[in-house]
């Protein structure tokens, strides 16, 4: 059975206190790093960005459609101007001039129809641009909320990290003061069990939170003061003291 002076065993409780503090800080860090608000906002931002992308595509397509309509109107207007110039010159046969007047009338009708199409596209484009602007505002709002919460969490995580650094320094310094043998047993126990040492207080193991059975308690009490004993339920080092009996 491994042995260590009772005073050395008592020191393990202080080391365990530092480890418990580090474990608590790690737990707090994990809670902050997995804050559900970030997950919710990330999901909302993905959806909003998807809808914004669709709105931008719709505006782009409508703008391309408008450019084609404007080109069609311009093309017809150019033909009308050319034909009117020929008609106003008065040159050519009478029947040709009559035919030219007919073509100009048809072209004016065509231009009117194209301008109606152009107007419809412009109205639709205005609606699409308004929709895009509204969706952009939604994205900006979510990003603003995300940034504020992220900054808040980062600040809290940084504070925890600073405290962890201090506690780790305290633990390292304290561990150096312990007997190497008992420290090695403690480190092996905490790695395996998650807790290294706990009190045996009035028959109750603070490692398991349970009262020891009469047989286990009698066996522990029969051990020498410098014997390192373990909790039969949790497997952690049981630190004893006469005043805790």
Short mmCIF file of C-alpha atoms in Angstrom, two decimals:
data_model
loop_
_atom_site.label_atom_id
_atom_site.label_comp_id
_atom_site.label_asym_id
_atom_site.label_seq_id
_atom_site.Cartn_x
_atom_site.Cartn_y
_atom_site.Cartn_z
CA UNK A 1 0.00 0.00 0.00
CA UNK A 2 1.33 3.44 -0.94
CA UNK A 3 2.14 5.73 1.93
CA UNK A 4 2.39 9.48 2.57
CA UNK A 5 2.50 11.54 5.73
CA UNK A 6 -0.97 12.68 6.89
CA UNK A 7 0.11 16.29 6.41
CA UNK A 8 1.00 15.54 2.77
CA UNK A 9 -2.34 13.84 2.25
CA UNK A 10 -4.14 16.89 3.66
CA UNK A 11 -2.37 19.04 1.07
CA UNK A 12 -4.09 17.02 -1.65
CA UNK A 13 -7.39 18.65 -0.69
CA UNK A 14 -5.96 22.07 -1.47
CA UNK A 15 -4.63 20.77 -4.78
CA UNK A 16 -8.05 19.27 -5.48
CA UNK A 17 -9.61 22.65 -4.73
CA UNK A 18 -7.43 24.26 -7.40
CA UNK A 19 -8.27 21.51 -9.87
CA UNK A 20 -11.97 21.86 -9.10
CA UNK A 21 -11.68 25.58 -9.79
CA UNK A 22 -9.99 24.88 -13.12
CA UNK A 23 -12.71 22.39 -13.98
CA UNK A 24 -15.38 24.93 -13.10
CA UNK A 25 -13.70 27.58 -15.25
CA UNK A 26 -13.50 25.11 -18.15
CA UNK A 27 -17.20 24.42 -17.75
CA UNK A 28 -18.02 28.12 -17.78
CA UNK A 29 -15.87 28.58 -20.88
CA UNK A 30 -17.69 25.74 -22.65
CA UNK A 31 -21.08 27.25 -21.80
CA UNK A 32 -19.98 30.56 -23.30
CA UNK A 33 -18.45 28.92 -26.38
CA UNK A 34 -21.68 27.01 -27.06
CA UNK A 35 -24.04 29.90 -26.29
CA UNK A 36 -27.30 29.02 -28.10
CA UNK A 37 -27.76 32.64 -29.16
CA UNK A 38 -24.75 32.32 -31.47
CA UNK A 39 -26.14 29.12 -33.00
CA UNK A 40 -29.57 30.69 -33.46
CA UNK A 41 -28.14 33.86 -34.99
CA UNK A 42 -25.83 31.87 -37.26
CA UNK A 43 -28.79 29.86 -38.55
CA UNK A 44 -30.87 33.03 -38.98
CA UNK A 45 -27.98 34.75 -40.79
CA UNK A 46 -27.56 31.81 -43.17
CA UNK A 47 -31.26 31.95 -44.05
CA UNK A 48 -31.24 35.75 -44.39
CA UNK A 49 -28.12 35.69 -46.58
CA UNK A 50 -29.73 33.03 -48.76
CA UNK A 51 -32.81 35.20 -49.25
CA UNK A 52 -30.63 38.26 -49.88
CA UNK A 53 -28.69 36.33 -52.53
CA UNK A 54 -31.95 35.37 -54.24
CA UNK A 55 -33.13 38.99 -54.12
CA UNK A 56 -29.86 40.18 -55.69
CA UNK A 57 -30.19 37.61 -58.48
CA UNK A 58 -33.77 38.75 -59.15
CA UNK A 59 -32.62 42.40 -59.39
CA UNK A 60 -29.70 41.45 -61.63
CA UNK A 61 -31.98 39.51 -63.97
CA UNK A 62 -34.53 42.34 -64.11
CA UNK A 63 -31.79 44.88 -64.83
CA UNK A 64 -30.56 42.70 -67.71
CA UNK A 65 -34.13 42.42 -68.98
CA UNK A 66 -34.48 46.20 -68.78
CA UNK A 67 -31.30 46.74 -70.78
CA UNK A 68 -32.62 44.44 -73.51
CA UNK A 69 -35.96 46.28 -73.56
CA UNK A 70 -34.19 49.66 -73.77
CA UNK A 71 -32.08 48.35 -76.65
CA UNK A 72 -35.22 47.18 -78.46
CA UNK A 73 -36.87 50.60 -78.02
CA UNK A 74 -33.72 52.34 -79.21
CA UNK A 75 -33.50 50.10 -82.26
CA UNK A 76 -37.12 50.82 -83.27
CA UNK A 77 -36.68 54.56 -82.57
CA UNK A 78 -33.62 54.59 -84.88
CA UNK A 79 -35.61 52.92 -87.67
CA UNK A 80 -38.47 55.41 -87.23
CA UNK A 81 -36.04 58.33 -87.40
CA UNK A 82 -34.44 56.93 -90.54
CA UNK A 83 -37.79 56.32 -92.25
CA UNK A 84 -39.14 59.73 -91.30
CA UNK A 85 -36.04 61.33 -92.78
CA UNK A 86 -36.63 59.50 -96.05
CA UNK A 87 -40.35 60.40 -96.01
CA UNK A 88 -39.68 64.07 -95.29
CA UNK A 89 -37.20 64.24 -98.16
CA UNK A 90 -40.12 63.61 -100.61
CA UNK A 91 -37.92 61.58 -102.92
CA UNK A 92 -39.13 58.33 -104.40
CA UNK A 93 -42.28 56.98 -105.97
CA UNK A 94 -45.66 57.78 -104.49
CA UNK A 95 -46.42 54.17 -103.71
CA UNK A 96 -43.06 53.87 -101.94
CA UNK A 97 -43.84 56.90 -99.81
CA UNK A 98 -47.25 55.46 -98.92
CA UNK A 99 -45.58 52.18 -97.94
CA UNK A 100 -43.07 54.12 -95.88
CA UNK A 101 -45.87 55.89 -93.99
CA UNK A 102 -47.43 52.52 -93.25
CA UNK A 103 -44.11 51.18 -91.95
CA UNK A 104 -43.67 54.23 -89.73
CA UNK A 105 -47.16 53.72 -88.26
CA UNK A 106 -46.35 50.05 -87.57
CA UNK A 107 -43.03 50.99 -86.02
CA UNK A 108 -44.67 53.59 -83.76
CA UNK A 109 -47.11 50.92 -82.58
CA UNK A 110 -44.18 48.58 -81.98
CA UNK A 111 -42.33 51.28 -80.04
CA UNK A 112 -45.41 51.96 -77.91
CA UNK A 113 -45.72 48.28 -77.08
CA UNK A 114 -42.02 48.05 -76.23
CA UNK A 115 -42.21 51.13 -74.03
CA UNK A 116 -45.11 49.53 -72.15
CA UNK A 117 -42.93 46.46 -71.58
CA UNK A 118 -40.08 48.72 -70.49
CA UNK A 119 -42.37 50.51 -68.00
CA UNK A 120 -43.58 47.18 -66.59
CA UNK A 121 -39.98 46.04 -66.10
CA UNK A 122 -39.08 49.34 -64.40
CA UNK A 123 -41.99 48.99 -61.98
CA UNK A 124 -41.07 45.38 -61.25
CA UNK A 125 -37.43 46.38 -60.82
CA UNK A 126 -38.37 49.06 -58.28
CA UNK A 127 -40.26 46.44 -56.26
CA UNK A 128 -37.35 44.00 -56.46
CA UNK A 129 -34.86 46.66 -55.36
CA UNK A 130 -37.06 47.56 -52.40
CA UNK A 131 -37.22 43.87 -51.48
CA UNK A 132 -33.44 43.61 -51.74
CA UNK A 133 -32.97 46.69 -49.56
CA UNK A 134 -35.37 45.29 -46.95
CA UNK A 135 -33.55 41.95 -46.94
CA UNK A 136 -30.20 43.72 -46.65
CA UNK A 137 -31.54 45.55 -43.59
CA UNK A 138 -32.49 42.21 -42.05
CA UNK A 139 -29.00 40.83 -42.69
CA UNK A 140 -27.40 43.97 -41.26
CA UNK A 141 -29.58 43.75 -38.15
CA UNK A 142 -28.68 40.10 -37.55
CA UNK A 143 -24.99 40.81 -38.12
CA UNK A 144 -25.21 43.69 -35.64
CA UNK A 145 -26.76 41.45 -33.00
CA UNK A 146 -24.24 38.71 -33.77
CA UNK A 147 -21.35 41.14 -33.40
CA UNK A 148 -22.61 42.50 -30.08
CA UNK A 149 -23.17 39.06 -28.57
CA UNK A 150 -19.88 37.75 -29.96
CA UNK A 151 -18.02 40.68 -28.40
CA UNK A 152 -19.78 40.09 -25.08
CA UNK A 153 -18.89 36.38 -25.12
CA UNK A 154 -15.30 37.00 -26.22
CA UNK A 155 -14.83 39.42 -23.34
CA UNK A 156 -16.20 36.90 -20.83
CA UNK A 157 -14.07 34.09 -22.32
CA UNK A 158 -10.98 36.30 -22.12
CA UNK A 159 -11.68 36.96 -18.43
CA UNK A 160 -12.00 33.22 -17.79
CA UNK A 161 -8.78 32.55 -19.72
CA UNK A 162 -6.95 35.12 -17.59
CA UNK A 163 -8.29 33.53 -14.39
CA UNK A 164 -7.31 30.07 -15.67
CA UNK A 165 -3.77 31.30 -16.21
CA UNK A 166 -3.58 32.53 -12.62
CA UNK A 167 -5.02 29.32 -11.17
CA UNK A 168 -2.75 27.13 -13.28
CA UNK A 169 0.22 29.10 -11.98
CA UNK A 170 -0.99 28.62 -8.42
CA UNK A 171 -1.50 24.91 -9.02
CA UNK A 172 1.95 24.45 -10.57
CA UNK A 173 3.62 26.23 -7.67
CA UNK A 174 1.64 24.26 -5.08
CA UNK A 175 2.26 20.93 -6.82
CA UNK A 176 6.00 21.54 -6.61
CA UNK A 177 5.70 21.65 -2.82
CA UNK A 178 4.16 18.16 -2.65
CA UNK A 179 5.91 14.86 -2.22
CA UNK A 180 6.60 13.51 -5.72
CA UNK A 181 5.24 10.07 -4.89
CA UNK A 182 1.89 11.19 -3.52
CA UNK A 183 1.57 13.74 -6.33
CA UNK A 184 2.05 11.00 -8.92
CA UNK A 185 -0.72 8.92 -7.29
CA UNK A 186 -3.00 11.95 -7.19
CA UNK A 187 -2.36 12.83 -10.85
CA UNK A 188 -3.06 9.26 -11.94
CA UNK A 189 -6.28 9.21 -9.91
CA UNK A 190 -7.63 12.54 -11.18
CA UNK A 191 -6.85 11.57 -14.77
CA UNK A 192 -8.80 8.36 -14.37
CA UNK A 193 -11.60 9.50 -12.07
CA UNK A 194 -11.97 13.21 -12.74
CA UNK A 195 -11.41 13.87 -9.03
CA UNK A 196 -8.13 13.16 -7.24
CA UNK A 197 -8.86 13.42 -3.53
CA UNK A 198 -11.76 13.99 -1.16
CA UNK A 199 -12.43 14.03 2.57
CA UNK A 200 -13.76 11.16 4.60
CA UNK A 201 -16.09 13.15 6.84
CA UNK A 202 -18.02 11.38 9.60
CA UNK A 203 -18.10 8.18 7.61
CA UNK A 204 -19.16 9.84 4.37
CA UNK A 205 -16.96 9.91 1.28
CA UNK A 206 -17.10 13.36 -0.28
CA UNK A 207 -15.76 11.74 -3.42
CA UNK A 208 -18.89 9.67 -3.99
CA UNK A 209 -21.27 11.59 -1.71
CA UNK A 210 -22.18 8.29 -0.04
CA UNK A 211 -21.76 6.85 3.43
CA UNK A 212 -19.24 4.04 3.54
CA UNK A 213 -20.57 0.62 4.51
CA UNK A 214 -19.64 -0.51 8.02
CA UNK A 215 -17.17 -3.00 6.62
CA UNK A 216 -15.48 -0.47 4.28
CA UNK A 217 -15.39 2.12 7.06
CA UNK A 218 -13.81 -0.34 9.49
CA UNK A 219 -11.17 -1.23 6.89
CA UNK A 220 -10.34 2.43 6.29
CA UNK A 221 -10.10 3.20 10.00
CA UNK A 222 -7.85 0.20 10.51
CA UNK A 223 -5.33 1.55 7.99
CA UNK A 224 -2.26 3.34 9.29
CA UNK A 225 -2.33 7.15 9.29
CA UNK A 226 0.25 7.30 6.54
CA UNK A 227 -1.49 4.71 4.35
CA UNK A 228 -3.09 6.16 1.21
CA UNK A 229 -6.61 4.75 1.07
CA UNK A 230 -9.20 5.03 -1.67
CA UNK A 231 -12.95 5.46 -1.74
CA UNK A 232 -14.48 2.05 -2.52
CA UNK A 233 -17.23 3.69 -4.61
CA UNK A 234 -15.55 6.54 -6.51
CA UNK A 235 -11.93 5.35 -6.45
CA UNK A 236 -10.56 8.74 -5.30
CA UNK A 237 -8.00 9.19 -2.54
CA UNK A 238 -9.75 9.47 0.82
CA UNK A 239 -8.12 12.06 3.06
CA UNK A 240 -8.68 11.31 6.74
CA UNK A 241 -8.41 13.37 9.89
CA UNK A 242 -9.09 12.42 13.48
CA UNK A 243 -11.34 15.44 13.91
CA UNK A 244 -13.51 14.32 10.95
CA UNK A 245 -14.28 10.90 12.50
#
